[in-house]
PDB file of C-alpha atoms in Angstrom:
ATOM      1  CA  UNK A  76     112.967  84.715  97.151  1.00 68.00           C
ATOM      2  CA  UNK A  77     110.907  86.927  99.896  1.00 77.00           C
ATOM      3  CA  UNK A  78     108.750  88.001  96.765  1.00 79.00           C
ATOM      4  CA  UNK A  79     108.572  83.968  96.015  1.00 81.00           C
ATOM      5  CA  UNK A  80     107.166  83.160  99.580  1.00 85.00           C
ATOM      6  CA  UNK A  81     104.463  86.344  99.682  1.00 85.00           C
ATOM      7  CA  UNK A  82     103.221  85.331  96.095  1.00 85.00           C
ATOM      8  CA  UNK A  83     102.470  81.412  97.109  1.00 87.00           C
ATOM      9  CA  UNK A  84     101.416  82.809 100.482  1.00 90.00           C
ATOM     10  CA  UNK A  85      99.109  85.608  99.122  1.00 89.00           C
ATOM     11  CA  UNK A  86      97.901  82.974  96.101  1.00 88.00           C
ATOM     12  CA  UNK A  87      97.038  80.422  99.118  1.00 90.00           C
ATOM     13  CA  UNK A  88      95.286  82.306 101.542  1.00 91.00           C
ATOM     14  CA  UNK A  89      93.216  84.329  98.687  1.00 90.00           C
ATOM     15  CA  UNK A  90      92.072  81.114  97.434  1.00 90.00           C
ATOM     16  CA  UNK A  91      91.160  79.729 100.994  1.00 90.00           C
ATOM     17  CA  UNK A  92      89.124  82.719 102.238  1.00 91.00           C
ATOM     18  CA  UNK A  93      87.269  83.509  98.703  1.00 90.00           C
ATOM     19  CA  UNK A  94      86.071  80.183  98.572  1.00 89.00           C
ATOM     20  CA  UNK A  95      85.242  79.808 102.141  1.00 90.00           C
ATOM     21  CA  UNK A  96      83.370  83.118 101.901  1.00 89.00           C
ATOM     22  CA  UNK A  97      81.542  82.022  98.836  1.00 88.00           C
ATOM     23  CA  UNK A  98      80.177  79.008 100.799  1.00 87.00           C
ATOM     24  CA  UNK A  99      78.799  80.839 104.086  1.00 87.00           C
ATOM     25  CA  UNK A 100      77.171  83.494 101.392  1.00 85.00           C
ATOM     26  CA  UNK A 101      75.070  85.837 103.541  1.00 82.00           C
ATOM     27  CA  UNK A 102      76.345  84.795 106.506  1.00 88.00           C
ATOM     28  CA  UNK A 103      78.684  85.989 109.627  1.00 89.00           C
ATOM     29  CA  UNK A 104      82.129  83.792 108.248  1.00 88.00           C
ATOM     30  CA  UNK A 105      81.117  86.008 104.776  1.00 87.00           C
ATOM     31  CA  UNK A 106      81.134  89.367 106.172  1.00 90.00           C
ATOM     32  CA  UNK A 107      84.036  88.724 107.778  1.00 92.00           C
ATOM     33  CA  UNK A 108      86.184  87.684 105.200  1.00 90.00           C
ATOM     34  CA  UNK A 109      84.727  90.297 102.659  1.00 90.00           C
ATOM     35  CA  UNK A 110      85.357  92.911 104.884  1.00 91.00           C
ATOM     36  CA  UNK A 111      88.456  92.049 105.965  1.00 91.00           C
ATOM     37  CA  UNK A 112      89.170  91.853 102.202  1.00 90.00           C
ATOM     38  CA  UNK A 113      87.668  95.341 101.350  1.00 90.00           C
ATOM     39  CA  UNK A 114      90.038  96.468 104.319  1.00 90.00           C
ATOM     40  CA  UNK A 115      93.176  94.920 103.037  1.00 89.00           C
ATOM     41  CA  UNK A 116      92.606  96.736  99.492  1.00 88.00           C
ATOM     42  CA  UNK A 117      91.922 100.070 100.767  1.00 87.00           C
ATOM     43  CA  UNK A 118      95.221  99.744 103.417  1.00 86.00           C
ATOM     44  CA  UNK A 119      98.576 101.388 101.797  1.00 86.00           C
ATOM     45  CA  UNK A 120     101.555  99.366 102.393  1.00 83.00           C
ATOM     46  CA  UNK A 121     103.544 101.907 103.735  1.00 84.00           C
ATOM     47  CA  UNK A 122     101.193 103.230 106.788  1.00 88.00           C
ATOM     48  CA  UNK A 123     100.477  98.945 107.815  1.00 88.00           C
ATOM     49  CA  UNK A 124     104.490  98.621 107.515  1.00 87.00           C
ATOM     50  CA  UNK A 125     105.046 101.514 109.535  1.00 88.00           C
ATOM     51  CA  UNK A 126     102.264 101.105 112.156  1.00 90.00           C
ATOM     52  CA  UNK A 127     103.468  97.058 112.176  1.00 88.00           C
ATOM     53  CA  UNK A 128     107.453  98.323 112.013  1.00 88.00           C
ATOM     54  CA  UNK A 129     106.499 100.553 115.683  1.00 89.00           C
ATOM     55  CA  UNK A 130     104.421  97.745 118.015  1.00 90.00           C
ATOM     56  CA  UNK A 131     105.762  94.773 116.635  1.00 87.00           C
ATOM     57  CA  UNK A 132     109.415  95.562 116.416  1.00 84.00           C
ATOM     58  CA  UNK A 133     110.124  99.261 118.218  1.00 85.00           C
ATOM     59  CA  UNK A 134     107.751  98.730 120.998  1.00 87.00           C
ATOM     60  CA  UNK A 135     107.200  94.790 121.382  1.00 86.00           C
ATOM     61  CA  UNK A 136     110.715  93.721 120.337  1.00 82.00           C
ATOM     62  CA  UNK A 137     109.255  90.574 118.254  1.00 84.00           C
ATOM     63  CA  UNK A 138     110.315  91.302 115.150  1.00 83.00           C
ATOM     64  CA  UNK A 139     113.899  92.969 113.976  1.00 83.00           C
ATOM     65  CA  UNK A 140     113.262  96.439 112.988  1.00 81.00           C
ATOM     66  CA  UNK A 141     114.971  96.173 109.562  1.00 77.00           C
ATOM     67  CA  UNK A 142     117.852  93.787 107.296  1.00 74.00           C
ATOM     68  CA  UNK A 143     117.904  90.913 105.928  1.00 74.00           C
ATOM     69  CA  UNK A 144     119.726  89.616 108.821  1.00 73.00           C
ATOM     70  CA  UNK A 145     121.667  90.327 112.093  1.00 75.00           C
ATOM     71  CA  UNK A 146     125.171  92.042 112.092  1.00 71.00           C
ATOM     72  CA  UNK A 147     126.991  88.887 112.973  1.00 75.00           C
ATOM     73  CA  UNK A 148     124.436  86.110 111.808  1.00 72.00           C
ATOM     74  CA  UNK A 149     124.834  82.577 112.862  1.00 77.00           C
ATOM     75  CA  UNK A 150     126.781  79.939 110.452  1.00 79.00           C
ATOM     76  CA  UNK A 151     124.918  77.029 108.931  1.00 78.00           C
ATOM     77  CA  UNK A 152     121.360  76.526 109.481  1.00 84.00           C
ATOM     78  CA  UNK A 153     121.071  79.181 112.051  1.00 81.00           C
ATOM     79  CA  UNK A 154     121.649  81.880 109.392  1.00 80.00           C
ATOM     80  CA  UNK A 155     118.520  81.065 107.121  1.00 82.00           C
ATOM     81  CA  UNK A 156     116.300  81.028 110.644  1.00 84.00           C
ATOM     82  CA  UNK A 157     117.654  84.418 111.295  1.00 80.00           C
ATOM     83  CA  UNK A 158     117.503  85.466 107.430  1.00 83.00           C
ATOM     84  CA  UNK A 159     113.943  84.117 108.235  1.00 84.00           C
ATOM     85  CA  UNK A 160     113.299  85.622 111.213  1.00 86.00           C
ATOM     86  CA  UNK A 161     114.021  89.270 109.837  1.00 84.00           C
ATOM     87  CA  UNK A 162     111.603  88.423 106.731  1.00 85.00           C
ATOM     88  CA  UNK A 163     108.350  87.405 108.874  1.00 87.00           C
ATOM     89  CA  UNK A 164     107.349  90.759 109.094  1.00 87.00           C
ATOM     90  CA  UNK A 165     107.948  92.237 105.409  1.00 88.00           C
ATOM     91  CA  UNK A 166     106.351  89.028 103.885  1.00 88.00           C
ATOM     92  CA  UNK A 167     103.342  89.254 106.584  1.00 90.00           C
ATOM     93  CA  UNK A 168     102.364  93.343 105.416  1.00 89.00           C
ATOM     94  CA  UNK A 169     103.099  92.143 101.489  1.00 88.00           C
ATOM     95  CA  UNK A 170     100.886  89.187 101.856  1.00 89.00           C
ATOM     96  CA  UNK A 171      97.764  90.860 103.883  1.00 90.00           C
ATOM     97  CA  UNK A 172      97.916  93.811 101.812  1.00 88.00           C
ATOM     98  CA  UNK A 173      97.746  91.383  98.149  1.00 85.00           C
ATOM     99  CA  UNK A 174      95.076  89.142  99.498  1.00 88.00           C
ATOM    100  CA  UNK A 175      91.986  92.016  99.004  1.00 85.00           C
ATOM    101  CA  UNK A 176      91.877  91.897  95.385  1.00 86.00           C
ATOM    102  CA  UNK A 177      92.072  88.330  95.268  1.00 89.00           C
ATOM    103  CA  UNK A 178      89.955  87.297  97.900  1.00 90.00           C
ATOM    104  CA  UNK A 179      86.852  89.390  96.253  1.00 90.00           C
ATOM    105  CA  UNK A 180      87.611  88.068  93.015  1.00 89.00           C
ATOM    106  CA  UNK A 181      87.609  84.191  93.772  1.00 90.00           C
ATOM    107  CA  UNK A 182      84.359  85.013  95.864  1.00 90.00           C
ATOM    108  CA  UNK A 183      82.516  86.487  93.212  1.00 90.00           C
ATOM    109  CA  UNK A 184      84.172  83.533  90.601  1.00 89.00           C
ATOM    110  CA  UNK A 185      83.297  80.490  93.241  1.00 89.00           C
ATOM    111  CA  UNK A 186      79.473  82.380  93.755  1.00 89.00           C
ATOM    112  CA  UNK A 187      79.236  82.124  90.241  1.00 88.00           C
ATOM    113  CA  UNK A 188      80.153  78.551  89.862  1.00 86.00           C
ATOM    114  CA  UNK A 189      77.815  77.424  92.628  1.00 85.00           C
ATOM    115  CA  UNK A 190      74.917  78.279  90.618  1.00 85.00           C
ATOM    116  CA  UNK A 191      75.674  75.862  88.347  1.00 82.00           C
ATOM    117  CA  UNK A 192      73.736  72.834  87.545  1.00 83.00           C
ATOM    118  CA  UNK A 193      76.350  70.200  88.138  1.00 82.00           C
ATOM    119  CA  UNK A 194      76.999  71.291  91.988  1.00 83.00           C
ATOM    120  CA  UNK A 195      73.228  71.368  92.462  1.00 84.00           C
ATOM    121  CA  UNK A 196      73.274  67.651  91.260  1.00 85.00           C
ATOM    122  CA  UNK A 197      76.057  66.574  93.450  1.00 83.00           C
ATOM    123  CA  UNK A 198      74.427  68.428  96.719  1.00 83.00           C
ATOM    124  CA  UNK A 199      71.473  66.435  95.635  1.00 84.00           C
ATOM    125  CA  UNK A 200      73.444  63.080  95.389  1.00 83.00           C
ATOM    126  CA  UNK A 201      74.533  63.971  99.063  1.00 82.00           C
ATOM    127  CA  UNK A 202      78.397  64.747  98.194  1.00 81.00           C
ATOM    128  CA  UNK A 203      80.746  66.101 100.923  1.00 83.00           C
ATOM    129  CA  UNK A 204      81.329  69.870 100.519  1.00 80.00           C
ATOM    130  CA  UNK A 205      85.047  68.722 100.489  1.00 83.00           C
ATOM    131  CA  UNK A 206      84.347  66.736  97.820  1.00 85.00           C
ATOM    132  CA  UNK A 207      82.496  68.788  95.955  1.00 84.00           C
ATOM    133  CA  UNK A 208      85.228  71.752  96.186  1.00 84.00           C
ATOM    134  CA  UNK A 209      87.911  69.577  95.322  1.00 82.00           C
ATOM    135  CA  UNK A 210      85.911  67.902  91.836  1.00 83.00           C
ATOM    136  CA  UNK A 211      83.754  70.665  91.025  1.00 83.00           C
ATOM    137  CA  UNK A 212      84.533  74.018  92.218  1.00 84.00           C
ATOM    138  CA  UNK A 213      88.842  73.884  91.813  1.00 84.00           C
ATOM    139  CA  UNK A 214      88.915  72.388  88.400  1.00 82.00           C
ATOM    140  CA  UNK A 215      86.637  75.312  87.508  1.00 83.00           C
ATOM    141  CA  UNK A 216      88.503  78.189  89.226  1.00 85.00           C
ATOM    142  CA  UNK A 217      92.263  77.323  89.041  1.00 83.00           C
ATOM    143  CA  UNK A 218      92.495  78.859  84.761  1.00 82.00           C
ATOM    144  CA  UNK A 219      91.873  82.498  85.349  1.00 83.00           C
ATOM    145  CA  UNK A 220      93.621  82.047  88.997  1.00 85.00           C
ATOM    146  CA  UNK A 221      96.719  80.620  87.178  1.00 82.00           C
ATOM    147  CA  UNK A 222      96.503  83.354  84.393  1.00 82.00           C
ATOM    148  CA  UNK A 223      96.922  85.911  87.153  1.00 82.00           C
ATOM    149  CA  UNK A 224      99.909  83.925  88.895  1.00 81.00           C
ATOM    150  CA  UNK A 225     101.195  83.789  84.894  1.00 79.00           C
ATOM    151  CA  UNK A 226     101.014  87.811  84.822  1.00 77.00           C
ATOM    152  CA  UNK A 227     102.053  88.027  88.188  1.00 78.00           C
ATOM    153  CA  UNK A 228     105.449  87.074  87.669  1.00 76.00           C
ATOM    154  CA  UNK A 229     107.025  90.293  86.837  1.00 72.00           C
ATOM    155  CA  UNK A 230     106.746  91.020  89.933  1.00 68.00           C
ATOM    156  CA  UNK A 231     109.447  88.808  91.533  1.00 68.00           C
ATOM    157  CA  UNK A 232     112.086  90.908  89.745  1.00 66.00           C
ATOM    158  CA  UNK A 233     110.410  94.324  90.358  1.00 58.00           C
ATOM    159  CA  UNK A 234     109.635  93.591  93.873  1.00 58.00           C
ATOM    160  CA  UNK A 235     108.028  95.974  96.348  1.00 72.00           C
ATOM    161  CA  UNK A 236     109.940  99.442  96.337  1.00 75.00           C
ATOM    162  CA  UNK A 237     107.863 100.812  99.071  1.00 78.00           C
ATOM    163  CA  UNK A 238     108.499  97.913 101.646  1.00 80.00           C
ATOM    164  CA  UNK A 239     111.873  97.436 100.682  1.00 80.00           C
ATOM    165  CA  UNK A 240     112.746 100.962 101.549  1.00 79.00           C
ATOM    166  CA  UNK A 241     111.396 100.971 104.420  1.00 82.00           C
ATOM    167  CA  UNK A 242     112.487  97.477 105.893  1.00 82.00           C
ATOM    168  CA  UNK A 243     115.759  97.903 104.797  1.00 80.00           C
ATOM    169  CA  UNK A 244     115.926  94.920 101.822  1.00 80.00           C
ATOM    170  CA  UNK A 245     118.590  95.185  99.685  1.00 77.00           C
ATOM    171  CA  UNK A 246     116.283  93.802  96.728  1.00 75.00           C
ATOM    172  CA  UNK A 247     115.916  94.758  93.285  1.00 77.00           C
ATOM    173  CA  UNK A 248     112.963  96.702  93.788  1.00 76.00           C
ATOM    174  CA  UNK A 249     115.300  99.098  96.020  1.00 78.00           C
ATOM    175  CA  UNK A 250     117.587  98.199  93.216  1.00 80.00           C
ATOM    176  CA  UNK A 251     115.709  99.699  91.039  1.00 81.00           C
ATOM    177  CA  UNK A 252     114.780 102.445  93.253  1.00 80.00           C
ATOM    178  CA  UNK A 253     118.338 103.976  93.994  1.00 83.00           C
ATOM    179  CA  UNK A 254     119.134 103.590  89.981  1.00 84.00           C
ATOM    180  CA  UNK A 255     116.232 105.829  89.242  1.00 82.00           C
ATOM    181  CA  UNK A 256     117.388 108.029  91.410  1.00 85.00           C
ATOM    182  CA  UNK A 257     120.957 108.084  90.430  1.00 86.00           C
ATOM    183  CA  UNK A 258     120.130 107.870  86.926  1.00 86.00           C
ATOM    184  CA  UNK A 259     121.839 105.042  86.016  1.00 84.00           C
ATOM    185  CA  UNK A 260     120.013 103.833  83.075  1.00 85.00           C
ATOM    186  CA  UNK A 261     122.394 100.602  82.206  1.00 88.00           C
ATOM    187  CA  UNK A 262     120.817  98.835  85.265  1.00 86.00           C
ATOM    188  CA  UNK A 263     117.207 100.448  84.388  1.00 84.00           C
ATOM    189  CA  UNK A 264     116.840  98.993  81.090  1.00 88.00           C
ATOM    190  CA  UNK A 265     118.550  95.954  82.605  1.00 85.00           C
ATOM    191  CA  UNK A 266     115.788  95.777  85.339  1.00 81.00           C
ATOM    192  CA  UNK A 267     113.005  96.664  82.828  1.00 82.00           C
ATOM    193  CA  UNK A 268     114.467  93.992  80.244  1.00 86.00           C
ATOM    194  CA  UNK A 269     113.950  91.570  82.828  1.00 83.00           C
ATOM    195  CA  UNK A 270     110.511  92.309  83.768  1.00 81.00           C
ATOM    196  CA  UNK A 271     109.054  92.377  80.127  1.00 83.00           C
ATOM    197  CA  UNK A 272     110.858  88.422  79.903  1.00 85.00           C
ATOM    198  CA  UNK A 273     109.214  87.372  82.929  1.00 82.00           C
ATOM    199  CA  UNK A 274     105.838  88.516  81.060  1.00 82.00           C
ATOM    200  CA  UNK A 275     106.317  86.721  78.439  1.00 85.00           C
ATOM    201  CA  UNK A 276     107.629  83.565  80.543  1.00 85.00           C
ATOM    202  CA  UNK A 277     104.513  83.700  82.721  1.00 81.00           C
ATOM    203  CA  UNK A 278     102.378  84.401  79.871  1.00 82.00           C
ATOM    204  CA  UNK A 279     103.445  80.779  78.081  1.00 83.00           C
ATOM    205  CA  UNK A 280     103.592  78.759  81.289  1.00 82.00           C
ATOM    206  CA  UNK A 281     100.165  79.972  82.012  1.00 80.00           C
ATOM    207  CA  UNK A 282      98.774  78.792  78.824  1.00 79.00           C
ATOM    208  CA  UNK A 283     100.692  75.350  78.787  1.00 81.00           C
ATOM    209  CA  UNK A 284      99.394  74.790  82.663  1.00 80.00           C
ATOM    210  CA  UNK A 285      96.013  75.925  81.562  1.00 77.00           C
ATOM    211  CA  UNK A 286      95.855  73.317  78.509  1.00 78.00           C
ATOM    212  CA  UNK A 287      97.050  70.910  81.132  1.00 76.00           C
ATOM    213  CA  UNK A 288      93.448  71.877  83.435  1.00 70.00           C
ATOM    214  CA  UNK A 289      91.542  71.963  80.772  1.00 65.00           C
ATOM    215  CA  UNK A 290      92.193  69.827  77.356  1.00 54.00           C
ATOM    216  CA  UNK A 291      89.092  71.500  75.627  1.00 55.00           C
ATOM    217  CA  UNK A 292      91.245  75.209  75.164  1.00 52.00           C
ATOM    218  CA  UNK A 293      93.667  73.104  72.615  1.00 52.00           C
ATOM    219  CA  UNK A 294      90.087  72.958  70.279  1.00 50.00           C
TER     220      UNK A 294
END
């Protein structure tokens, strides 16, 4: 479920920043965001989850260094806090480093849709900008955002091999890992099977949420 939490997280923030950097277009709050974005995509994920691994965990002590949780974890709801606590800091370095792509793209997708007739209308009618994100600008940019989450979905099974390696995770992307390694190709195909069903799953619940959003792709 760690791969769960950094895709809604990643999906979330992405959204928020590319269309708040769309609005403030040319100014400070845009540069920032697009080149904190153009930093994320360039970053590796293994250097920011070493470099985060040594001051956050080796030399600050926040964080636990690796596992899924402690040697002798609590009982009841103490042992999903610590399972928790130990997956902060993997889910933090998988989110930062997925938002670049995304961020740029809804920019450039929300710049285009703000040259559009229909939002010069309703800033002429005097609509809130809250308003006018939530009627005109989300309707317009949630399809190809939800055909991305659709294709996305391979993903949770495949995982991240790099960050799982090095924080320790016993998740299938490690999984997968030590199999290839090993050669054992049962668990390969198994693994690979998997990922091609999730395609096709994400691939049909992104159409049917699509023709949800918009009635007109039925036609």
């Amino acid at each position: 479920w760690m791969n769960i939490v950094a895709m809604a997280i990643t999906f979330a923030v992405s959204l928020w920043m590319g269309i708040k950097a769309a609005l403030s277009h040319g100014k400070k709050a845009d540069t920032f965001l697009s080149q904190l974005a153009l930093f994320s995509f360039a970053m590796p994920s293994y250097y920011l989850a070493l470099v985060a691994m040594m001051i956050l965990s080796v030399m600050l002590g926040w964080f636990p260094i690796a596992g899924m949780h402690s040697l002798e974890p609590p009982e009841g709801i103490g042992y999903y806090l610590d399972m928790a606590w130990h997956l902060t800091l993997p889910i933090a370095v998988m989110v930062f480093v997925g938002i670049g792509s995304l961020v740029l793209y809804v920019r450039s997708l929300t710049l285009e849709i703000l040259k559009s007739d229909y939002i010069y209308f309703a800033r002429s009618r005097g609509i809130e900008e809250s308003k006018i994100i939530r009627r005109y600008i989300l309707p317009n940019l949630l399809p190809p955002i939800v055909t991305m989450l659709g294709l996305s979905l391979p993903g949770l099974i495949g995982g991240s091999v790099i960050l799982e390696s090095i924080f320790g995770i016993e998740g299938m992307g490690q999984l997968f890992y030590l199999s290839a390694m090993s050669r054992d190709y049962p668990v390969i195909m198994g693994i690979l099977m998997m990922s091609a069903f999730l395609t096709l799953i994400g691939n049909q619940v992104a159409d049917a949420v699509l023709l949800k959003l918009n009635p007109f792709v039925k036609r």
